Amino acid sequence: NAGVTQTPKFQVLKTGQSMTLQCAQDMNHNSMYWYRQDPGMGLRLIYYSASEGTTDKGEVPNGYNVSRLNKREFSLRLESAAPSQTSVYFCASSEGAGAETQYFGPGTRLLVL
Amino acid sequence: KQEVTQIPAALSVPEGENLVLNCSFTDSAIYNLQWFRQDPGKGLTSLLLIQSSQREQTSGRLNASLDKSSGRSTLYIAASQPGDSATYLCAVFGSSNYKLTFGKGTLLTVNP
């Protein structure tokens, strides 16, 4: 049982380049989330999808877009990367959009030069 | 806006010691409080979830308490082991914003 998987594990981008971070879960969860983790800032919610076909902004959505491709997959896109987007990105999923336990992926480490 | 604070930021203890990690939050309108563990370079693993109506939860050597009215939670680790070394994160699920808000974590080192 893989749980939540993320690709790539590590990526280096130049300012202005674009990329998509991929996330998939095999737990048949309805809700999925994207967080970023920065030193001294804790985890902050970027976007979330309460159910297939819906997406909503979190605390720090600027510079990002998301797609809930199907129930399993939730991608995060950086259209024009900036150094401020250097971070570790975590995808998570939960059974519902309520107060259930969230299950996290291993993270994607992104460096924007 | 909900704020979650964890004290201390780092803690180093000898193996076998009992220890307490602290978490405080500013808005008591929460559905639950969760404790996570994060190993270096890894994702988060859920340890305990306490509903707002509960006072504590236990799992093995871990015991988490919640005092919602005072905005405080503690994670008690009994008989610590080197394998417990990790960052421990506290998060509250708000009933007003319907989101998880995380603290910055406590880095625990258990020395053999």
CSV table of N, CA and C in Angstrom, one decimal, chain A residues 35 37 40-43 45 48 57 59 90 97-102 104-106 109, chain B residues 1 31-32 34 36 38 41-44 46 49 51 89 93 98-100 102-104:
chain,number,residue,atom,x,y,z
A,35,TYR,N,0.7,21.6,0.6
A,35,TYR,CA,1.3,22.5,1.6
A,35,TYR,C,2.7,22.8,1.2
A,37,GLN,N,6.5,23.9,3.2
A,37,GLN,CA,7.2,24.0,4.5
A,37,GLN,C,8.5,24.7,4.3
A,40,GLY,N,11.3,28.0,9.8
A,40,GLY,CA,10.8,29.1,10.6
A,40,GLY,C,9.4,29.5,10.3
A,41,MET,N,8.7,28.9,9.3
A,41,MET,CA,7.3,29.3,9.0
A,41,MET,C,6.3,28.1,9.2
A,42,GLY,N,6.8,26.9,9.4
A,42,GLY,CA,5.9,25.8,9.6
A,42,GLY,C,5.2,25.5,8.2
A,43,LEU,N,4.3,24.6,8.3
A,43,LEU,CA,3.6,24.2,7.1
A,43,LEU,C,2.4,25.2,6.8
A,45,LEU,N,-0.9,26.0,4.0
A,45,LEU,CA,-1.7,25.4,3.0
A,45,LEU,C,-1.7,26.2,1.8
A,48,TYR,N,-6.4,23.3,-1.8
A,48,TYR,CA,-6.9,22.0,-1.4
A,48,TYR,C,-8.1,21.7,-2.3
A,57,LYS,N,-8.6,27.9,-2.7
A,57,LYS,CA,-7.4,28.5,-2.2
A,57,LYS,C,-7.2,28.2,-0.7
A,59,GLU,N,-3.9,29.3,2.3
A,59,GLU,CA,-3.4,30.5,2.9
A,59,GLU,C,-2.4,31.2,2.0
A,90,PHE,N,4.6,19.5,0.2
A,90,PHE,CA,4.0,18.2,0.6
A,90,PHE,C,2.5,18.1,0.1
A,97,ALA,N,-13.4,16.1,3.9
A,97,ALA,CA,-12.9,17.5,4.1
A,97,ALA,C,-13.1,18.0,5.5
A,98,GLY,N,-13.5,17.1,6.3
A,98,GLY,CA,-13.7,17.5,7.7
A,98,GLY,C,-12.5,17.2,8.5
A,99,ALA,N,-12.6,17.0,9.8
A,99,ALA,CA,-11.5,17.0,10.7
A,99,ALA,C,-10.9,15.6,10.8
A,100,GLU,N,-10.7,14.9,9.7
A,100,GLU,CA,-10.1,13.6,9.8
A,100,GLU,C,-8.6,13.7,9.7
A,101,THR,N,-7.9,12.6,10.0
A,101,THR,CA,-6.4,12.6,9.9
A,101,THR,C,-6.0,12.8,8.5
A,102,GLN,N,-5.0,13.6,8.3
A,102,GLN,CA,-4.4,13.8,6.9
A,102,GLN,C,-3.2,12.9,6.8
A,104,PHE,N,0.3,12.2,4.7
A,104,PHE,CA,1.2,13.0,3.9
A,104,PHE,C,2.1,12.2,3.1
A,105,GLY,N,2.5,12.8,1.9
A,105,GLY,CA,3.5,12.2,1.0
A,105,GLY,C,4.9,12.5,1.5
A,106,PRO,N,5.9,12.0,0.8
A,106,PRO,CA,7.3,12.2,1.3
A,106,PRO,C,7.9,13.6,0.9
A,109,ARG,N,11.4,18.5,-2.9
A,109,ARG,CA,12.3,19.6,-2.6
A,109,ARG,C,12.5,20.4,-3.8
B,1,LYS,N,-6.9,35.3,13.7
B,1,LYS,CA,-6.2,34.2,12.9
B,1,LYS,C,-5.6,33.3,13.9
B,31,TYR,N,-12.0,21.8,16.0
B,31,TYR,CA,-12.6,20.5,16.0
B,31,TYR,C,-11.7,19.4,16.7
B,32,ASN,N,-10.4,19.5,16.4
B,32,ASN,CA,-9.5,18.6,17.0
B,32,ASN,C,-8.1,19.1,17.0
B,34,GLN,N,-4.0,17.6,16.5
B,34,GLN,CA,-3.3,16.5,16.0
B,34,GLN,C,-1.8,16.7,16.3
B,36,PHE,N,1.9,15.2,15.0
B,36,PHE,CA,2.6,14.6,13.9
B,36,PHE,C,4.1,14.4,14.3
B,38,GLN,N,7.8,14.1,12.2
B,38,GLN,CA,8.5,14.3,11.0
B,38,GLN,C,10.0,13.9,11.1
B,41,GLY,N,14.0,14.9,6.2
B,41,GLY,CA,13.9,14.6,4.8
B,41,GLY,C,12.7,13.8,4.5
B,42,LYS,N,11.8,13.6,5.4
B,42,LYS,CA,10.6,12.8,5.2
B,42,LYS,C,9.3,13.6,5.3
B,43,GLY,N,8.2,12.9,5.0
B,43,GLY,CA,6.9,13.5,5.3
B,43,GLY,C,6.4,13.4,6.7
B,44,LEU,N,5.2,13.8,7.0
B,44,LEU,CA,4.6,13.8,8.3
B,44,LEU,C,3.9,12.5,8.5
B,46,SER,N,1.1,10.9,11.2
B,46,SER,CA,0.1,11.2,12.3
B,46,SER,C,0.4,10.3,13.5
B,49,LEU,N,-4.7,12.0,17.4
B,49,LEU,CA,-5.7,13.0,17.1
B,49,LEU,C,-6.6,13.0,18.3
B,51,GLN,N,-10.1,14.7,19.7
B,51,GLN,CA,-11.3,15.5,19.4
B,51,GLN,C,-11.4,16.6,20.4
B,89,LEU,N,5.3,17.9,15.5
B,89,LEU,CA,4.5,19.0,15.1
B,89,LEU,C,3.1,18.9,15.6
B,93,PHE,N,-7.3,21.8,13.9
B,93,PHE,CA,-8.3,21.9,12.9
B,93,PHE,C,-9.3,22.8,13.3
B,98,TYR,N,-11.9,26.0,9.2
B,98,TYR,CA,-12.0,24.6,8.6
B,98,TYR,C,-10.7,24.2,7.9
B,99,LYS,N,-9.6,24.5,8.6
B,99,LYS,CA,-8.3,24.2,8.1
B,99,LYS,C,-7.4,23.7,9.2
B,100,LEU,N,-6.3,23.0,8.8
B,100,LEU,CA,-5.3,22.6,9.8
B,100,LEU,C,-4.3,23.8,9.9
B,102,PHE,N,-0.6,24.6,11.6
B,102,PHE,CA,0.5,23.9,12.2
B,102,PHE,C,1.4,24.9,13.1
B,103,GLY,N,2.0,24.3,14.1
B,103,GLY,CA,3.1,24.9,14.8
B,103,GLY,C,4.4,24.7,14.1
B,104,LYS,N,5.4,25.3,14.6
B,104,LYS,CA,6.7,25.2,13.9
B,104,LYS,C,7.5,23.9,14.3
